[in-house]
Tab-separated table of C-alpha atoms in Angstrom:
chain	number	residue	atom	x	y	z
M	163	MET	CA	-17.028	3.409	8.937
M	164	LYS	CA	-14.814	2.742	5.925
M	165	ASN	CA	-15.873	4.826	2.914
M	166	LYS	CA	-15.979	3.279	-0.543
M	167	ALA	CA	-13.016	5.245	-1.875
M	168	SER	CA	-10.705	4.105	0.913
M	169	TYR	CA	-9.017	0.784	1.643
M	170	LEU	CA	-7.118	-0.962	4.423
M	171	THR	CA	-3.393	-1.496	4.138
M	172	LEU	CA	-0.292	-1.735	6.357
M	173	ALA	CA	1.459	1.324	7.776
M	174	SER	CA	5.050	0.123	7.457
M	175	VAL	CA	7.387	-2.837	7.025
M	176	SER	CA	7.170	-5.524	9.719
M	177	GLU	CA	8.511	-8.987	10.496
M	178	GLY	CA	7.325	-12.183	12.152
M	179	LEU	CA	8.802	-15.553	13.082
M	180	TYR	CA	7.415	-19.071	13.449
M	181	LYS	CA	9.454	-22.141	14.410
M	182	GLU	CA	8.404	-25.753	13.999
M	183	LYS	CA	10.518	-28.937	14.287
M	184	GLY	CA	13.762	-27.118	13.565
M	185	SER	CA	12.367	-25.197	10.579
M	186	LYS	CA	12.312	-21.402	10.815
M	187	PHE	CA	9.723	-19.333	8.952
M	188	LEU	CA	10.724	-15.673	8.756
M	189	SER	CA	7.886	-13.447	7.581
M	190	PHE	CA	8.050	-9.947	6.116
M	191	ALA	CA	5.088	-7.662	5.406
M	192	TYR	CA	5.325	-4.600	3.153
M	193	PRO	CA	2.960	-1.877	2.017
M	194	VAL	CA	3.355	-1.805	-1.793
M	195	LYS	CA	1.721	-0.094	-4.759
M	196	THR	CA	3.022	-1.810	-7.907
M	197	GLU	CA	4.228	-5.188	-9.167
M	198	GLU	CA	7.591	-3.544	-10.018
M	199	GLU	CA	7.977	-2.616	-6.343
M	200	ILE	CA	7.088	-6.190	-5.349
M	201	LYS	CA	9.741	-7.582	-7.704
M	202	GLU	CA	12.377	-5.283	-6.139
M	203	VAL	CA	11.455	-6.398	-2.605
M	204	LEU	CA	11.557	-10.091	-3.596
M	205	ASP	CA	14.955	-9.630	-5.275
M	206	LEU	CA	16.344	-7.965	-2.141
M	207	LEU	CA	15.027	-10.697	0.159
M	208	ARG	CA	16.375	-13.453	-2.106
M	209	LYS	CA	19.808	-11.823	-2.007
M	210	LYS	CA	19.746	-11.265	1.754
M	211	TYR	CA	18.427	-14.762	2.588
M	212	TYR	CA	20.161	-16.512	-0.301
M	213	ASP	CA	20.752	-19.657	1.796
M	214	ALA	CA	17.045	-20.206	2.605
M	215	ARG	CA	15.190	-23.130	1.033
M	216	HIS	CA	12.025	-21.236	0.008
M	217	HIS	CA	10.801	-17.659	-0.459
M	218	CYS	CA	7.002	-18.040	-0.576
M	219	PHE	CA	4.817	-14.976	-0.985
M	220	ALA	CA	1.418	-13.495	-1.704
M	221	TYR	CA	0.200	-10.020	-2.527
M	222	THR	CA	-2.948	-8.061	-3.276
M	223	LEU	CA	-3.042	-4.766	-5.165
M	224	GLY	CA	-5.724	-2.227	-6.023
M	225	LYS	CA	-8.676	-0.757	-4.215
M	226	GLU	CA	-10.835	-3.602	-5.518
M	227	LYS	CA	-8.147	-6.182	-4.549
M	228	ASP	CA	-8.425	-7.477	-8.116
M	229	ILE	CA	-4.675	-7.928	-8.675
M	230	PHE	CA	-3.313	-10.758	-6.543
M	231	ARG	CA	-0.904	-13.655	-6.620
M	232	ALA	CA	0.152	-16.533	-4.369
M	233	ASN	CA	3.458	-18.335	-4.934
M	234	ASP	CA	4.539	-21.582	-3.222
M	235	ASP	CA	8.167	-21.313	-4.452
M	236	GLY	CA	8.713	-25.076	-4.598
M	237	GLU	CA	6.679	-26.023	-1.525
M	238	PRO	CA	3.759	-28.456	-2.152
M	239	ASN	CA	0.880	-26.855	-4.080
M	240	HIS	CA	-1.281	-24.473	-2.008
M	241	SER	CA	0.726	-25.121	1.176
M	242	ALA	CA	2.402	-21.688	1.324
M	243	GLY	CA	1.185	-18.946	-1.033
M	244	ASP	CA	-2.518	-19.579	-0.411
M	245	PRO	CA	-2.308	-19.531	3.425
M	246	ILE	CA	-0.315	-16.268	3.185
M	247	LEU	CA	-2.892	-14.768	0.789
M	248	GLY	CA	-5.622	-15.999	3.148
M	249	GLN	CA	-4.160	-13.865	5.941
M	250	ILE	CA	-4.064	-10.769	3.724
M	251	ARG	CA	-7.700	-11.362	2.757
M	252	SER	CA	-8.929	-12.202	6.253
M	253	HIS	CA	-7.675	-8.766	7.380
M	254	SER	CA	-9.287	-7.142	4.272
M	255	LEU	CA	-5.923	-5.695	3.238
M	256	THR	CA	-4.702	-4.530	-0.141
M	257	ASN	CA	-1.501	-2.987	-1.524
M	258	VAL	CA	0.299	-5.485	0.684
M	259	LEU	CA	3.059	-8.050	0.055
M	260	ILE	CA	3.906	-10.784	2.573
M	261	VAL	CA	6.937	-13.008	2.069
M	262	VAL	CA	7.713	-16.077	4.191
M	263	VAL	CA	11.337	-17.230	4.031
M	264	ARG	CA	11.829	-20.831	5.168
M	265	TYR	CA	14.950	-22.383	6.584
M	266	PHE	CA	14.457	-26.156	6.525
M	267	GLY	CA	15.196	-27.872	9.821
M	268	GLY	CA	15.567	-31.428	8.549
M	269	THR	CA	12.111	-32.707	9.514
M	270	LYS	CA	9.309	-32.622	6.964
M	271	LEU	CA	6.177	-30.925	8.281
M	272	GLY	CA	3.670	-32.310	5.765
M	273	VAL	CA	1.195	-30.180	3.869
M	274	GLY	CA	-0.947	-29.523	6.967
M	275	GLY	CA	2.100	-28.455	8.960
M	276	LEU	CA	3.279	-26.166	6.175
M	277	ILE	CA	-0.133	-24.523	5.867
M	278	THR	CA	-0.171	-23.828	9.613
M	279	ALA	CA	3.428	-22.548	9.596
M	280	ASN	CA	2.975	-20.166	6.653
M	281	ARG	CA	-0.391	-18.919	7.890
M	282	THR	CA	0.958	-18.303	11.414
M	283	ALA	CA	4.135	-16.597	10.165
M	284	ALA	CA	2.085	-14.295	7.903
M	285	ALA	CA	-0.323	-13.515	10.766
M	286	GLU	CA	2.663	-12.635	12.989
M	287	ALA	CA	3.983	-10.105	10.468
M	288	ILE	CA	0.536	-8.466	10.254
M	289	ALA	CA	0.138	-8.465	14.058
M	290	ASN	CA	3.501	-6.675	14.368
M	291	ASN	CA	2.323	-3.954	11.994
M	292	GLN	CA	-0.448	-1.378	12.063
M	293	ILE	CA	-3.501	-1.616	9.811
M	294	ILE	CA	-4.440	1.815	8.475
M	295	GLU	CA	-7.193	3.211	6.277
M	296	LYS	CA	-5.941	4.994	3.183
M	297	GLU	CA	-7.375	6.737	0.190
M	298	ASP	CA	-5.555	7.298	-3.090
M	299	ARG	CA	-5.056	10.955	-3.877
M	300	LYS	CA	-4.284	12.960	-6.992
M	301	GLU	CA	-2.346	16.211	-7.204
M	302	ILE	CA	-3.888	19.367	-8.596
M	303	TYR	CA	-2.108	22.698	-9.271
M	304	LEU	CA	-4.048	25.944	-9.014
M	305	ASN	CA	-3.045	29.459	-10.110
M	306	PHE	CA	-5.068	32.457	-8.954
M	307	ASP	CA	-4.906	36.125	-8.162
M	308	TYR	CA	-4.203	37.056	-4.535
M	309	LEU	CA	-7.740	38.481	-4.322
M	310	GLU	CA	-9.115	34.949	-4.774
M	311	MET	CA	-7.147	33.627	-1.773
M	312	ASN	CA	-10.027	33.574	0.729
M	313	LYS	CA	-12.350	31.471	-1.422
M	314	VAL	CA	-9.552	29.037	-2.306
M	315	MET	CA	-8.633	28.607	1.358
M	316	LYS	CA	-12.295	28.155	2.291
M	317	MET	CA	-12.569	25.355	-0.296
M	318	VAL	CA	-9.373	23.722	1.074
M	319	LYS	CA	-10.866	23.853	4.586
M	320	ASP	CA	-14.344	22.670	3.498
M	321	PHE	CA	-12.950	19.588	1.737
M	322	ASP	CA	-10.143	19.052	4.283
M	323	LEU	CA	-7.518	19.005	1.497
M	324	GLU	CA	-3.789	18.762	2.090
M	325	ILE	CA	-1.566	21.518	0.686
M	326	SER	CA	1.659	19.949	-0.577
M	327	ASP	CA	3.214	23.156	-1.959
M	328	GLN	CA	2.331	26.823	-2.111
M	329	LYS	CA	3.687	30.173	-3.292
M	330	PHE	CA	1.789	33.330	-2.364
M	331	ASP	CA	2.507	36.616	-4.070
M	332	ASN	CA	0.382	38.986	-6.182
M	333	PHE	CA	-0.245	35.846	-8.186
M	334	CYS	CA	-0.529	32.643	-6.162
M	335	GLU	CA	0.249	28.997	-6.869
M	336	ILE	CA	-0.927	26.112	-4.742
M	337	LYS	CA	-0.584	22.357	-5.057
M	338	LEU	CA	-3.311	20.262	-3.407
M	339	LEU	CA	-3.713	16.545	-2.731
M	340	VAL	CA	-7.291	15.550	-3.512
M	341	PRO	CA	-8.720	12.142	-2.453
M	342	ASP	CA	-10.040	10.102	-5.387
M	343	GLY	CA	-13.465	9.869	-3.786
M	344	ILE	CA	-14.102	13.635	-4.031
M	345	TRP	CA	-11.978	14.471	-7.110
M	346	GLU	CA	-14.928	15.254	-9.417
M	347	THR	CA	-16.695	17.296	-6.710
M	348	VAL	CA	-13.575	19.382	-6.046
M	349	LEU	CA	-13.071	20.036	-9.790
M	350	ALA	CA	-16.689	21.157	-10.117
M	351	THR	CA	-16.333	23.425	-7.068
M	352	ILE	CA	-13.195	25.068	-8.512
M	353	GLU	CA	-15.036	25.744	-11.788
M	354	ASP	CA	-17.981	27.242	-9.906
M	355	LEU	CA	-15.687	29.568	-7.924
M	356	GLY	CA	-14.287	31.128	-11.114
M	357	GLY	CA	-11.034	33.059	-11.489
M	358	ILE	CA	-8.932	29.986	-10.658
M	359	LEU	CA	-6.752	28.315	-13.275
M	360	ILE	CA	-6.151	24.558	-13.076
M	361	VAL	CA	-2.645	23.844	-14.355
M	362	GLN	CA	-2.107	20.426	-15.936
M	363	ASP	CA	1.216	18.632	-15.512
């Protein structure tokens, strides 16, 4: 069961292909986090496939999927970006960019044909990927005396936290990755334990 703090996204970069009446629709799916990242990916694809007629795309960002865009890149209105966005939404994905690069084959497909082509190409890229459940996490640094080690490690185990860095001596330092969904609870627990210093960046 998906918890409220988590979301579905893609595990890696993937590709798809759809051909219709000589036209080729190459599709590319990316896990992304920011619009800056999206711009970089689009720039790279435009350079690599500089001789293609269209680079249509759609993306959704944020846990609430409230940042999104669909771009037809010169194709008839709503014939490319929207069908691509529709595929992202129908799989309940976010933090995902899908680009469909079209090489025109000389025969016009019509709006209906374009919608089918872009939708199918986008679906192919998703099918060739893996949908994963993710949760955003924040880093927290803790300093504590070696004598506090057992209670810190018990808390790490109880909350199933990931240790991203650690240094154990008479005085210990540990860096933890805390899921957004339990951030406040973990902070409260650390305060209750006592003797542990939270170091801000």
